[in-house]
MMTF fields as JSON, N, C-alpha, C and O atoms, coordinates in Angstrom:
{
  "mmtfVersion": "1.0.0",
  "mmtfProducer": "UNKNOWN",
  "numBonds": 551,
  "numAtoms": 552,
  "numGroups": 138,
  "numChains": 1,
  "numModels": 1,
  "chainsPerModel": [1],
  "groupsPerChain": [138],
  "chainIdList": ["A"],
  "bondAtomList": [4, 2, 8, 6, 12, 10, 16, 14, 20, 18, 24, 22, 28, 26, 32, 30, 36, 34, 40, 38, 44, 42, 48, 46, 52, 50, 56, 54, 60, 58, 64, 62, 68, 66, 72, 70, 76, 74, 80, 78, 84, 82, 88, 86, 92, 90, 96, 94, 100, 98, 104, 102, 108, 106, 112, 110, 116, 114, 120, 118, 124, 122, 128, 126, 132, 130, 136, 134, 140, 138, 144, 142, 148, 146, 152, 150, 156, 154, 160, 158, 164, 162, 168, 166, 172, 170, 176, 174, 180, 178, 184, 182, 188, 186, 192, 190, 196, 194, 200, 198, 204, 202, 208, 206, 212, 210, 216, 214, 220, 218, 224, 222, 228, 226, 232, 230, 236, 234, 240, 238, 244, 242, 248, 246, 252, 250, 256, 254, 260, 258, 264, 262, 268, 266, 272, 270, 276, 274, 280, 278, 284, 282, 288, 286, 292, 290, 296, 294, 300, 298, 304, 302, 308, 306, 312, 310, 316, 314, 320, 318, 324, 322, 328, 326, 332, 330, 336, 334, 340, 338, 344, 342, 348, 346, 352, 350, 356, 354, 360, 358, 364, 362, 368, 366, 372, 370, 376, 374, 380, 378, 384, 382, 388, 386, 392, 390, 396, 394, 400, 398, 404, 402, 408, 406, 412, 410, 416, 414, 420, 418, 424, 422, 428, 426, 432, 430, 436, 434, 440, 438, 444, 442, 448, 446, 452, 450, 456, 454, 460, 458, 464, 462, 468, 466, 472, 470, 476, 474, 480, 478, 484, 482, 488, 486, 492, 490, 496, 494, 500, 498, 504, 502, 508, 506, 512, 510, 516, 514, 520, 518, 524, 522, 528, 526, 532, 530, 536, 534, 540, 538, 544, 542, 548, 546],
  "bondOrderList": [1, 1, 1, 1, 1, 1, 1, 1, 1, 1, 1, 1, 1, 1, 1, 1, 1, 1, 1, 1, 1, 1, 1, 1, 1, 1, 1, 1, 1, 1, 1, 1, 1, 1, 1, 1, 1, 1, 1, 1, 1, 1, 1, 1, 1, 1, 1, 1, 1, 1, 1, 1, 1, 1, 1, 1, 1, 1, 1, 1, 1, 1, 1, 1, 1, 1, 1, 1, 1, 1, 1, 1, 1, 1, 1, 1, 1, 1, 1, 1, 1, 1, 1, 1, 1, 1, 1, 1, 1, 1, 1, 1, 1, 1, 1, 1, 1, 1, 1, 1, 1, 1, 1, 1, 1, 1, 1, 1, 1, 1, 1, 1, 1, 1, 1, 1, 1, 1, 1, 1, 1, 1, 1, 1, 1, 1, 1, 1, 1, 1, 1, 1, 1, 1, 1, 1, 1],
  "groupList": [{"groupName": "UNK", "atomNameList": ["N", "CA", "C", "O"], "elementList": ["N", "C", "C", "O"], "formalChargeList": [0, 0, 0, 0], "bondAtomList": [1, 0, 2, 1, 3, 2], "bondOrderList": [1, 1, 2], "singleLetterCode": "X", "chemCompType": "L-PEPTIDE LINKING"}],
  "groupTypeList": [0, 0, 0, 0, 0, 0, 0, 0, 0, 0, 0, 0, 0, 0, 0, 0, 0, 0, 0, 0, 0, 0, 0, 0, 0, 0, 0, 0, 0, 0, 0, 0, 0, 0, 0, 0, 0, 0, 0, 0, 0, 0, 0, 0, 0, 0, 0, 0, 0, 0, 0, 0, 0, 0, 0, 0, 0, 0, 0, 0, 0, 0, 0, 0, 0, 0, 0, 0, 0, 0, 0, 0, 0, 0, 0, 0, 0, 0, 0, 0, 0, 0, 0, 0, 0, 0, 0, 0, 0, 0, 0, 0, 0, 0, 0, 0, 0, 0, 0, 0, 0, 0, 0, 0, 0, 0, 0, 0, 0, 0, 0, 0, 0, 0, 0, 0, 0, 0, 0, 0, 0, 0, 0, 0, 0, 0, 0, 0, 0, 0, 0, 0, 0, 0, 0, 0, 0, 0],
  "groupIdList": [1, 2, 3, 4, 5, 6, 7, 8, 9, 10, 11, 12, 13, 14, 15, 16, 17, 18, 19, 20, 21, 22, 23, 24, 25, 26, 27, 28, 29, 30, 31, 32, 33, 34, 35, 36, 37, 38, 39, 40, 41, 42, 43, 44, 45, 46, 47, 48, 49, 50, 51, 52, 53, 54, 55, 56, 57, 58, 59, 60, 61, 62, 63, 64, 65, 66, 67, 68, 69, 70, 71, 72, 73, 74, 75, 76, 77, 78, 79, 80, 81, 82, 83, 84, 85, 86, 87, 88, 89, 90, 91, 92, 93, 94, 95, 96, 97, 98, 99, 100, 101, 102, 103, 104, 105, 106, 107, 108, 109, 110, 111, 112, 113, 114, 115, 116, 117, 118, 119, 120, 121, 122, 123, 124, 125, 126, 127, 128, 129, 130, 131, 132, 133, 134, 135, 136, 137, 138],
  "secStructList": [7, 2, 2, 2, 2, 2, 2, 2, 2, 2, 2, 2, 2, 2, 2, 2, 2, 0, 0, 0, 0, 0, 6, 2, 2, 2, 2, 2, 2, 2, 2, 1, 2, 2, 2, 2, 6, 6, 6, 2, 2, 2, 2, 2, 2, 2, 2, 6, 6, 6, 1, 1, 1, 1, 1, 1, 7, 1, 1, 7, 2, 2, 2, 2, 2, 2, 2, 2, 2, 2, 6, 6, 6, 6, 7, 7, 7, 7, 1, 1, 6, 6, 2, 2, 2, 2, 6, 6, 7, 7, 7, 2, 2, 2, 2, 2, 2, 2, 2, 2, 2, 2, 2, 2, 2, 2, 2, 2, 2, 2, 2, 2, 2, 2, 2, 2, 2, 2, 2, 1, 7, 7, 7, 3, 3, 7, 7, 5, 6, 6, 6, 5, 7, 7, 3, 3, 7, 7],
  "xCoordList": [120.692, 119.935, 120.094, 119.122, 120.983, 121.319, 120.484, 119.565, 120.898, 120.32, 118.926, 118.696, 117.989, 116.508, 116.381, 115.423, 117.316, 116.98, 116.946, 116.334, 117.857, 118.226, 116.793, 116.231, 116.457, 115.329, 114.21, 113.9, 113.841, 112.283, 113.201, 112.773, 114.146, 114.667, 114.174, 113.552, 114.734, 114.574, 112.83, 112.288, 112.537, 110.637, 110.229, 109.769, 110.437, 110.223, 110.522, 110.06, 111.435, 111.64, 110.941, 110.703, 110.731, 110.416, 109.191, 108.835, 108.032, 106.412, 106.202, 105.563, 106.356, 105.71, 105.817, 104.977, 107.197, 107.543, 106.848, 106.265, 106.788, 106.121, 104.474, 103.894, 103.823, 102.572, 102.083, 100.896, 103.218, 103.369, 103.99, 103.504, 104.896, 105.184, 104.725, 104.184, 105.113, 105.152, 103.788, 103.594, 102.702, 101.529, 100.414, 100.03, 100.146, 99.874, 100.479, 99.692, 101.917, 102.192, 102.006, 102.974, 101.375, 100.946, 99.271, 98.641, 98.865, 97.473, 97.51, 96.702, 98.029, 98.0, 98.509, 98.321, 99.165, 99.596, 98.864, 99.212, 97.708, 96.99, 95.752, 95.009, 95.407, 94.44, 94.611, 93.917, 96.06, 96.14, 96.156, 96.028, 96.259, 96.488, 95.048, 94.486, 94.729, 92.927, 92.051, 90.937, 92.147, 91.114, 91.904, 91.163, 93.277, 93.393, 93.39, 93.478, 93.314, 92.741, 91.059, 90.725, 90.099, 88.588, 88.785, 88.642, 89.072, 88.932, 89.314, 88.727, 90.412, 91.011, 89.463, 88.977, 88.984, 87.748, 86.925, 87.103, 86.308, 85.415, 85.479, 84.346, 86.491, 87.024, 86.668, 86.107, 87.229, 86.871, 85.066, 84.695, 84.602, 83.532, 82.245, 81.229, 82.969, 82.134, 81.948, 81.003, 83.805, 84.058, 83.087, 82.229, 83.275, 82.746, 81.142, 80.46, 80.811, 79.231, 78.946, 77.859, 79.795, 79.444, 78.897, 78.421, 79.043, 78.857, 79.796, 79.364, 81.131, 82.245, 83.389, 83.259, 84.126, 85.58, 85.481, 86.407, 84.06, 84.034, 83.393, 82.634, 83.337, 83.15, 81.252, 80.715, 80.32, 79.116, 79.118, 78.566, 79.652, 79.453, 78.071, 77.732, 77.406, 76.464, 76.947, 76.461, 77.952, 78.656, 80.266, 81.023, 80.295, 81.491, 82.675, 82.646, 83.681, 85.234, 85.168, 85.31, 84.873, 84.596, 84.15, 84.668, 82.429, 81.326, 82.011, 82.125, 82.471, 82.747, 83.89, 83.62, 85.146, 86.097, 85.419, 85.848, 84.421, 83.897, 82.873, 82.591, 82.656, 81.231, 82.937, 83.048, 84.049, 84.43, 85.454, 85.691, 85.896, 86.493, 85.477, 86.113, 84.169, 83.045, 83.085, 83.351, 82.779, 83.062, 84.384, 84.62, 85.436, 86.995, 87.687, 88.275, 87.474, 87.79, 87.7, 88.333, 86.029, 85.367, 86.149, 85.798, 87.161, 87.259, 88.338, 89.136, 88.546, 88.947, 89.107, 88.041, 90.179, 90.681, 90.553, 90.195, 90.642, 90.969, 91.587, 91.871, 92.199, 92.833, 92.119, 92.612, 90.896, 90.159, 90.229, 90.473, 89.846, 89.834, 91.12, 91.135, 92.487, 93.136, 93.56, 94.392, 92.516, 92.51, 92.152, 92.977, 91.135, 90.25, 91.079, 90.92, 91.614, 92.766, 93.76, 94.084, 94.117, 95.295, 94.847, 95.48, 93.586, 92.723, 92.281, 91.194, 92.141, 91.964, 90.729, 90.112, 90.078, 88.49, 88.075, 88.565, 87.324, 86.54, 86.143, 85.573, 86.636, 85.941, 84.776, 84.186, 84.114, 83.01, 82.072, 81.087, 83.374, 82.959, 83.105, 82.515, 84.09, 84.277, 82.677, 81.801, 82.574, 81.53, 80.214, 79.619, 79.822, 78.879, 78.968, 78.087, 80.336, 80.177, 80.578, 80.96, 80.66, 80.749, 79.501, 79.404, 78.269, 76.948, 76.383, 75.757, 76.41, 75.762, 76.012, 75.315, 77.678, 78.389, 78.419, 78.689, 78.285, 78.226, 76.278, 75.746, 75.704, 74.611, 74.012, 72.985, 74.427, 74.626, 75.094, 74.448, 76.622, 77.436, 76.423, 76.295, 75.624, 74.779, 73.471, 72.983, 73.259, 71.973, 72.377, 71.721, 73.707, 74.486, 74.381, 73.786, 74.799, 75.325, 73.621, 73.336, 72.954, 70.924, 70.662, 70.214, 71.043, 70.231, 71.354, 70.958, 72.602, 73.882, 73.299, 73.154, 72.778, 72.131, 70.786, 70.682, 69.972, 68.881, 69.05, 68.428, 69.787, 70.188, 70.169, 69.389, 71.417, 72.187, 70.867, 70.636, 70.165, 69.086, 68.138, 67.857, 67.712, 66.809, 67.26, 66.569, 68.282, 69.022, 69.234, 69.238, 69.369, 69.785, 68.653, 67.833, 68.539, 67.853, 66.749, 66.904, 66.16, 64.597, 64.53, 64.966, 64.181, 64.083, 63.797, 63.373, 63.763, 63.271, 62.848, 63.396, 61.997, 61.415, 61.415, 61.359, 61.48, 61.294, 61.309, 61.929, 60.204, 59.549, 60.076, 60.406, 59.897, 60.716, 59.77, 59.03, 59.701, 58.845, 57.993, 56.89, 58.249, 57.731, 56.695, 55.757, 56.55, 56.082, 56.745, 56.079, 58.275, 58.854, 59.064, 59.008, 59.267, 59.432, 61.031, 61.466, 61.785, 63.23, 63.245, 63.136, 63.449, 63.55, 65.063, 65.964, 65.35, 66.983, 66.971, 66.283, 68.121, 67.967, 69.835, 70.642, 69.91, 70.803, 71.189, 71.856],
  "yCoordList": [75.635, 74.791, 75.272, 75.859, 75.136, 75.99, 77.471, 77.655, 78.294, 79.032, 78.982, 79.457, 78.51, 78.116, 77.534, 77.977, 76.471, 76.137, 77.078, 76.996, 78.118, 79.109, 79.876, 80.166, 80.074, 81.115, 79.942, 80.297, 79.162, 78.314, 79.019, 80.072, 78.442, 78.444, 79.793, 80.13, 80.628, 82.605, 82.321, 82.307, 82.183, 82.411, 81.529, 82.068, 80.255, 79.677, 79.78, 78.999, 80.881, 81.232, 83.006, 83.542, 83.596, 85.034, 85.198, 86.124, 83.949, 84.52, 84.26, 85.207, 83.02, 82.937, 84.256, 84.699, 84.621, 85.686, 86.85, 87.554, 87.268, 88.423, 88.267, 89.281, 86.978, 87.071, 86.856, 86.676, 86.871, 87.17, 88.621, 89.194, 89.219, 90.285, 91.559, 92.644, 91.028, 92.402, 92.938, 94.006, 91.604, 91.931, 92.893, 94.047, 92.225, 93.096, 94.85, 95.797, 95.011, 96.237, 96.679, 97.425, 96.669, 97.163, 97.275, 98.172, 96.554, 96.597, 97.845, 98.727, 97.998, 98.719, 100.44, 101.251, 100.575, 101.661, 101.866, 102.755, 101.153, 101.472, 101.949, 102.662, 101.595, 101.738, 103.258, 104.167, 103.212, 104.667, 105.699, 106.787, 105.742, 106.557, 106.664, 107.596, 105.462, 105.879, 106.127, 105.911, 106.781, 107.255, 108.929, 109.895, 109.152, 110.307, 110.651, 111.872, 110.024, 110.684, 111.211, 112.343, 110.207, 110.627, 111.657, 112.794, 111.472, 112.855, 113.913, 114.972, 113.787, 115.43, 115.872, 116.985, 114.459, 115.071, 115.385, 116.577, 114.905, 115.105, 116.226, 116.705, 117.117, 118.345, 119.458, 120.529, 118.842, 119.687, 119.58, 120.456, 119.139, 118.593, 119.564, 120.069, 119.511, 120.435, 122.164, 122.948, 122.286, 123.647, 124.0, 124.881, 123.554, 123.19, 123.485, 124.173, 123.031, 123.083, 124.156, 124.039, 125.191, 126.041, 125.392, 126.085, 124.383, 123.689, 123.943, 123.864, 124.253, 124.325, 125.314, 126.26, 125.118, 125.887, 127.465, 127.899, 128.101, 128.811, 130.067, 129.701, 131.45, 132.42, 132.293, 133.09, 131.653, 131.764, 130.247, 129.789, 129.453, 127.888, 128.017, 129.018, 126.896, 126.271, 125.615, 125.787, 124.826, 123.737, 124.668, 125.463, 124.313, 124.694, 123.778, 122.646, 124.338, 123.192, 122.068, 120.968, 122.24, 120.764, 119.74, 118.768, 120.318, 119.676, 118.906, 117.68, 119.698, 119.402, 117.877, 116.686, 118.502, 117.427, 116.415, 115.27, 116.639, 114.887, 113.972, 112.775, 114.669, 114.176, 113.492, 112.277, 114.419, 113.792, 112.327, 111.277, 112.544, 111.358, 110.806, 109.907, 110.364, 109.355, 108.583, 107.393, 109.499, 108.581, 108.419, 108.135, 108.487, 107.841, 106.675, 105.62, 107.097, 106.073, 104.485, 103.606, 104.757, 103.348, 102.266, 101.127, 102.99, 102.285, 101.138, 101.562, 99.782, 98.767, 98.102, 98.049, 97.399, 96.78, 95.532, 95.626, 94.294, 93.001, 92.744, 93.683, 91.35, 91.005, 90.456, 89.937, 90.668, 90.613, 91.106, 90.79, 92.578, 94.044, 94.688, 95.853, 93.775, 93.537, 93.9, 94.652, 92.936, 92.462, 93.5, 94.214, 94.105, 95.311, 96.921, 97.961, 96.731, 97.666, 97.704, 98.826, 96.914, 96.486, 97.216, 97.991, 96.656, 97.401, 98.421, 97.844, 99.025, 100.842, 100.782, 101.5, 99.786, 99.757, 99.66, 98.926, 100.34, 100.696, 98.975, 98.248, 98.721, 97.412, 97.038, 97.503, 96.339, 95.512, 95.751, 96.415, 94.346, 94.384, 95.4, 95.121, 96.751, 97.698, 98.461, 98.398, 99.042, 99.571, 99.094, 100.032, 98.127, 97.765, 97.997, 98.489, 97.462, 97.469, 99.065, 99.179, 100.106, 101.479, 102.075, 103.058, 101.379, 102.201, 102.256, 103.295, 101.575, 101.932, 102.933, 103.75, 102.573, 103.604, 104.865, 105.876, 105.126, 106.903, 107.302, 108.412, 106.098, 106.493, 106.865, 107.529, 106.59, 107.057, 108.299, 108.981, 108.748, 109.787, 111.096, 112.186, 110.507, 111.303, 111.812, 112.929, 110.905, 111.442, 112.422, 113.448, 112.072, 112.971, 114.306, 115.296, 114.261, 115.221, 116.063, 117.14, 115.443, 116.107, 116.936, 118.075, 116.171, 116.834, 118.003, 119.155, 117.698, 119.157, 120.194, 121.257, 120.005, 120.665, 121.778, 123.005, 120.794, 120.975, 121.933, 122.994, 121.569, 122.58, 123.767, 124.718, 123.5, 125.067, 125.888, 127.011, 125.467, 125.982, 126.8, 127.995, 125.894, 126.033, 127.381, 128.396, 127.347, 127.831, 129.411, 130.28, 129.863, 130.657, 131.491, 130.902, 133.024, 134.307, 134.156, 134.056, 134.145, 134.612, 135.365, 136.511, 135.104, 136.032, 137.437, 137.488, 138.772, 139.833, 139.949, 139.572, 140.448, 140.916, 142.753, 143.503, 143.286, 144.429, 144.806, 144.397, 146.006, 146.342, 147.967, 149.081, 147.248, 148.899, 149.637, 149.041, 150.738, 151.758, 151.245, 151.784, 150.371, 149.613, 148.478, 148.428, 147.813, 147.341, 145.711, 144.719, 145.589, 144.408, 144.033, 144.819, 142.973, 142.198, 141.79, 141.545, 141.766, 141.602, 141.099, 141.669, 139.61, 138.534, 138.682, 138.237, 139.111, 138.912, 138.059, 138.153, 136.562, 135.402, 135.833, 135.035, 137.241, 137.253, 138.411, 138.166],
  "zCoordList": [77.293, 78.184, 79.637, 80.114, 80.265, 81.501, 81.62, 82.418, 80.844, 80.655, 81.094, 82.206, 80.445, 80.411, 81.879, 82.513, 82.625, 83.82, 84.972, 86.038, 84.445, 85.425, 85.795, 86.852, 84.224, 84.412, 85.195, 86.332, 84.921, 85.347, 87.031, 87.503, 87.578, 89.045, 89.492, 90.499, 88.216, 88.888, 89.513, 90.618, 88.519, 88.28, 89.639, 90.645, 89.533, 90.958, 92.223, 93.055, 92.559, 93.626, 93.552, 94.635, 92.574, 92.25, 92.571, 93.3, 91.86, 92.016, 92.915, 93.373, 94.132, 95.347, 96.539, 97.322, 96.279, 96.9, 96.359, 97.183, 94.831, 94.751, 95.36, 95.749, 95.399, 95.652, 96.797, 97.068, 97.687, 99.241, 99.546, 100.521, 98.91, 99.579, 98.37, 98.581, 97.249, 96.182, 95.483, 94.903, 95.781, 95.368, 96.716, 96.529, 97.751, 98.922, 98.75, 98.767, 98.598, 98.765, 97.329, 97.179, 96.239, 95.069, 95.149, 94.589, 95.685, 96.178, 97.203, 96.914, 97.955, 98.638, 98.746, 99.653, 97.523, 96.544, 95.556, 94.779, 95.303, 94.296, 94.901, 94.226, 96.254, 97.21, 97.201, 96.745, 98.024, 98.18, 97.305, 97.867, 96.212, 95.363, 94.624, 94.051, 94.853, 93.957, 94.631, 94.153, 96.267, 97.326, 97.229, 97.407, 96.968, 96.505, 95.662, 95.537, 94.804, 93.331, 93.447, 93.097, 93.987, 94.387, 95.146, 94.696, 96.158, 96.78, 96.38, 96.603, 95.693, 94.567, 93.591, 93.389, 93.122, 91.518, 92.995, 93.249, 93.777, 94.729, 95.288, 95.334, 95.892, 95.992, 95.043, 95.277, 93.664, 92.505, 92.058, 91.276, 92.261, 91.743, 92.36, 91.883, 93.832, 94.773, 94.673, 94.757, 94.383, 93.868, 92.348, 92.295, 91.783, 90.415, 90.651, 89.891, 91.489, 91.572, 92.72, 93.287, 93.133, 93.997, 95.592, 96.491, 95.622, 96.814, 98.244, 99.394, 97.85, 98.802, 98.487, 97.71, 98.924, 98.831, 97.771, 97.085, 97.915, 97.039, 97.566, 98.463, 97.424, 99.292, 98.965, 99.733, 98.208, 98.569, 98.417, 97.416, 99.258, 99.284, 100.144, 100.776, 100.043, 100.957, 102.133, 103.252, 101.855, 102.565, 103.385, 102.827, 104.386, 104.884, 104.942, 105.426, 104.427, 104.062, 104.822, 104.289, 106.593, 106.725, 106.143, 105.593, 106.466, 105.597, 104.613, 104.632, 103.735, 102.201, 102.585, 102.434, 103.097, 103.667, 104.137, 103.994, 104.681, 105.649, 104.02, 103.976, 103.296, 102.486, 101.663, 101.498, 101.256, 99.964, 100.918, 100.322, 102.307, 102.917, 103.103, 103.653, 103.198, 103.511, 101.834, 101.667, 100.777, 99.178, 99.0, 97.826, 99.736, 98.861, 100.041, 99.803, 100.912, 101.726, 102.06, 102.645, 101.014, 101.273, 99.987, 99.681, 99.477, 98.494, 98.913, 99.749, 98.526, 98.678, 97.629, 97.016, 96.961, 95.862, 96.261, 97.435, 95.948, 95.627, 94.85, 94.106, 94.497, 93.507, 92.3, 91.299, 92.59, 91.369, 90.468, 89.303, 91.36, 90.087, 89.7, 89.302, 89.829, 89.172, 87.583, 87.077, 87.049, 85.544, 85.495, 84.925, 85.873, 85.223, 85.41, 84.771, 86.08, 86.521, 85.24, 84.848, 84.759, 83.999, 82.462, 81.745, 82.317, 81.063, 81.741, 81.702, 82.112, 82.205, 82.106, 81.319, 83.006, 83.04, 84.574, 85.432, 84.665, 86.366, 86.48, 85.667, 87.677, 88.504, 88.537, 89.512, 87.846, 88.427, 89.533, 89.856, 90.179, 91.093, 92.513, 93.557, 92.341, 93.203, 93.026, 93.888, 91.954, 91.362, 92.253, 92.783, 92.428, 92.631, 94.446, 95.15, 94.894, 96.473, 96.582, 97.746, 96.065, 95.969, 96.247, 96.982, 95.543, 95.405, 96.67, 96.882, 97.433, 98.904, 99.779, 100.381, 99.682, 100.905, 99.797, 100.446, 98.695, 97.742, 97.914, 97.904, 98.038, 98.673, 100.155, 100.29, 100.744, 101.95, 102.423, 103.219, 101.785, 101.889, 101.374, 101.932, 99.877, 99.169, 100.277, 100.452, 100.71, 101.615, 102.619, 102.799, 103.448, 104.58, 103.763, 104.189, 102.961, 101.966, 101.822, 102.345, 101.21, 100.926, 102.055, 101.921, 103.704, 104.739, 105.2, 105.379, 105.363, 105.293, 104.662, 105.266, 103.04, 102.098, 102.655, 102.636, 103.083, 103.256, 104.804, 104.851, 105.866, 106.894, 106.417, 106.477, 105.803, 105.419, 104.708, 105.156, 103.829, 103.134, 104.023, 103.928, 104.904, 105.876, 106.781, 106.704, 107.52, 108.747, 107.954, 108.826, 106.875, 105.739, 106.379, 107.082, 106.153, 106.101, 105.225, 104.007, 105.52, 104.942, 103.353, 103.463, 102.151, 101.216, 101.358, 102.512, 100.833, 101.197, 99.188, 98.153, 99.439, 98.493, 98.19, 99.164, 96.848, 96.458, 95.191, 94.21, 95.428, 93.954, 93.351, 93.759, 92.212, 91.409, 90.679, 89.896, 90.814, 89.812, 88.843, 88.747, 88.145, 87.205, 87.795, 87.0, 88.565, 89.55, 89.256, 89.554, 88.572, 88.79, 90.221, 91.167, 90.274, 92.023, 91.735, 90.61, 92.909, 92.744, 94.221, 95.307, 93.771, 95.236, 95.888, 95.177, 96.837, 97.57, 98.414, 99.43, 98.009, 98.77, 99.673, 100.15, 99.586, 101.04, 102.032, 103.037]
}
């Protein structure tokens, strides 16, 4: 019996405190760690697609650095997405307040694109004996 009172006492003095001090700083370790985790696949993602970090990128390492800190940064937890956290399932409701600001970043990202495209050397064209055409885009 004691026993059992002890524990209700532990617990009643334990959760108010964890959900004042121990929950904030787990929220906030999970923040951090899942805006560096995006930015690591975001990094890779770019390499991956010849976009960046790669010697015929389009995008220059900045570039690339500002597009993948504009999609990881925006990210923000609640104690909502919590539960969904717990099951190893993407948030809801993060998901949804995500799509604007990855749309946005996406468009920055189209016209960077579309510069570099633009600003780029002129095709040269040339023909071989055969009278094939052989386009050189550098």
């Amino acid at each position: 019996m004691r026993w059992l009172i002890r524990s209700l006492i532990f617990w009643a003095v334990c959760t108010p405190l964890f959900y004042l001090f121990g929950l904030p700083m787990l929220m906030e370790k999970l923040e951090t760690s899942s805006r560096a985790e995006n930015y690591t696949v975001c990094q890779q993602h770019l390499a991956d697609e010849h976009l960046a970090n790669v010697p015929s990128a389009l995008l220059s390492p900045q570039q690339a650095e500002e597009y993948c800190h504009c999609v990881s940064d925006g990210i923000t937890l609640t104690k909502s997405d919590l539960f969904d956290l717990a099951l190893k399932r993407q948030p809801a409701r993060l998901t949804e307040a995500m799509k604007p600001v990855v749309e946005a970043c996406n468009e920055t990202l189209q016209q960077a694109l579309d510069r570099a495209l633009n600003a780029g050397t002129a095709p040269r064209s040339t023909w071989e004996p055969d009278g094939t055409e052989t386009i050189h885009f550098n």
